[in-house]
Amino acid sequence: MADFAWGSCILASAHFAGHDPGQLTKSVGGIEMAGELAYHDEAAAEYDRAFAHVSSHFLPFLLGAAGVATGMEVLDIATGTGLAAEACLHAVGSKGHVVAADLSAAMVEQAERRLGTRPNVTFAVENGQSLSFADESFDALICSLELMFFPDPLSGLSEFLRVLRPGGRAAVSVLTVPERSYNGRINAVIAKHLPAISEATARTFALGDTAHLRQLFESAGFQNVEIFQQAHRFGLPSFDAYFGPFERGGASTGQAYLSLSPSARKTVREEVQHGLGDTGGPVEIEVEFQFASGQRG
């Protein structure tokens, strides 16, 4: 989930695709930091407050693109706090099974807290570019808001294809442009004060180009590739309801925010607030996801 991702990517996802979970002092959710910045517990704890409503809105489109259905065995790679895995469990029913996998041990722990009592879910710490599962292990695979953070997205998609059974589909969600990202506008402002994350912030939207995303799927060997976009405006009761989870260190955005000096934090908050036209009442955040899926022949 990271988006939102929240997952999930969204610098949202904070799933550390391709990074060693034991070496987190210089990388947070795909953002290469200039100094020492650990992925603290509050990042995972506040993740749901920041992104759960966003991820939950878009998850049906992701599961639909992957063809998740009753009785299937499904891999949710970059599961984050388990929001997408939970949706998969509802879809596959008691006869199906879901593997909730993430490279961040902190996120896997959150997913276990959410879903640990379910009998048909297992949890794993996995690198999306080097999965430990045998060939043809799953009927479907989903990756929410994280593929853009893979150091080599094509390598990740090739692994997705490998672990799918013939006829199975893999589906991913990615972001399109900063102005239609739930927290992209915050990341862009933070990057003015933390130049080390500028490149990674731009990479958040690297797969927003439809032609490029299609080429990646086809180069990995997927057939019947389908791509579409969905947008939604999220209303919140106040600016604090939107910004608060990040201000408390939620997800990678919050961790980057907390690394700033108090004066820089104040400046970031005020600029984001001004950009949203906040007048003390409700605020609206426009969000757009792009979905891509492909089938194993």
mmCIF file of C-alpha atoms in Angstrom, residues 6 41-55 81 83 110 114 182 236 240-246 248-251:
data_model
loop_
_atom_site.group_PDB
_atom_site.id
_atom_site.type_symbol
_atom_site.label_atom_id
_atom_site.label_comp_id
_atom_site.label_asym_id
_atom_site.label_seq_id
_atom_site.Cartn_x
_atom_site.Cartn_y
_atom_site.Cartn_z
ATOM 1 C CA TRP A 6 1.054 3.892 0.482
ATOM 2 C CA ASP A 41 8.266 2.892 14.569
ATOM 3 C CA GLU A 42 6.028 5.949 14.177
ATOM 4 C CA ALA A 43 6.469 5.794 10.405
ATOM 5 C CA ALA A 44 4.682 2.460 10.260
ATOM 6 C CA ALA A 45 2.271 3.323 13.067
ATOM 7 C CA GLU A 46 1.049 6.514 11.363
ATOM 8 C CA TYR A 47 0.980 4.950 7.901
ATOM 9 C CA ASP A 48 -2.636 3.835 8.159
ATOM 10 C CA ARG A 49 -3.791 7.219 9.458
ATOM 11 C CA ALA A 50 -2.119 8.873 6.501
ATOM 12 C CA PHE A 51 -3.088 6.513 3.690
ATOM 13 C CA ALA A 52 -5.653 3.883 4.660
ATOM 14 C CA HIS A 53 -8.594 5.796 3.207
ATOM 15 C CA VAL A 54 -6.694 6.456 -0.017
ATOM 16 C CA SER A 55 -5.512 2.874 -0.483
ATOM 17 C CA THR A 81 0.434 -2.623 6.780
ATOM 18 C CA LEU A 83 -4.460 -3.273 3.662
ATOM 19 C CA GLN A 110 2.066 -4.114 11.155
ATOM 20 C CA ARG A 114 -3.843 -6.511 11.304
ATOM 21 C CA TYR A 182 -1.825 12.428 -1.994
ATOM 22 C CA LEU A 236 -10.908 15.949 4.817
ATOM 23 C CA ASP A 240 -4.588 19.195 10.253
ATOM 24 C CA ALA A 241 -6.503 15.999 9.431
ATOM 25 C CA TYR A 242 -4.477 15.786 6.213
ATOM 26 C CA PHE A 243 -1.069 16.960 7.392
ATOM 27 C CA GLY A 244 -1.113 15.616 10.967
ATOM 28 C CA PRO A 245 -0.055 12.001 10.258
ATOM 29 C CA PHE A 246 2.970 13.221 8.281
ATOM 30 C CA ARG A 248 3.966 12.967 13.431
ATOM 31 C CA GLY A 249 6.428 11.051 11.254
ATOM 32 C CA GLY A 250 4.024 8.900 9.258
ATOM 33 C CA ALA A 251 5.468 6.969 6.316
#
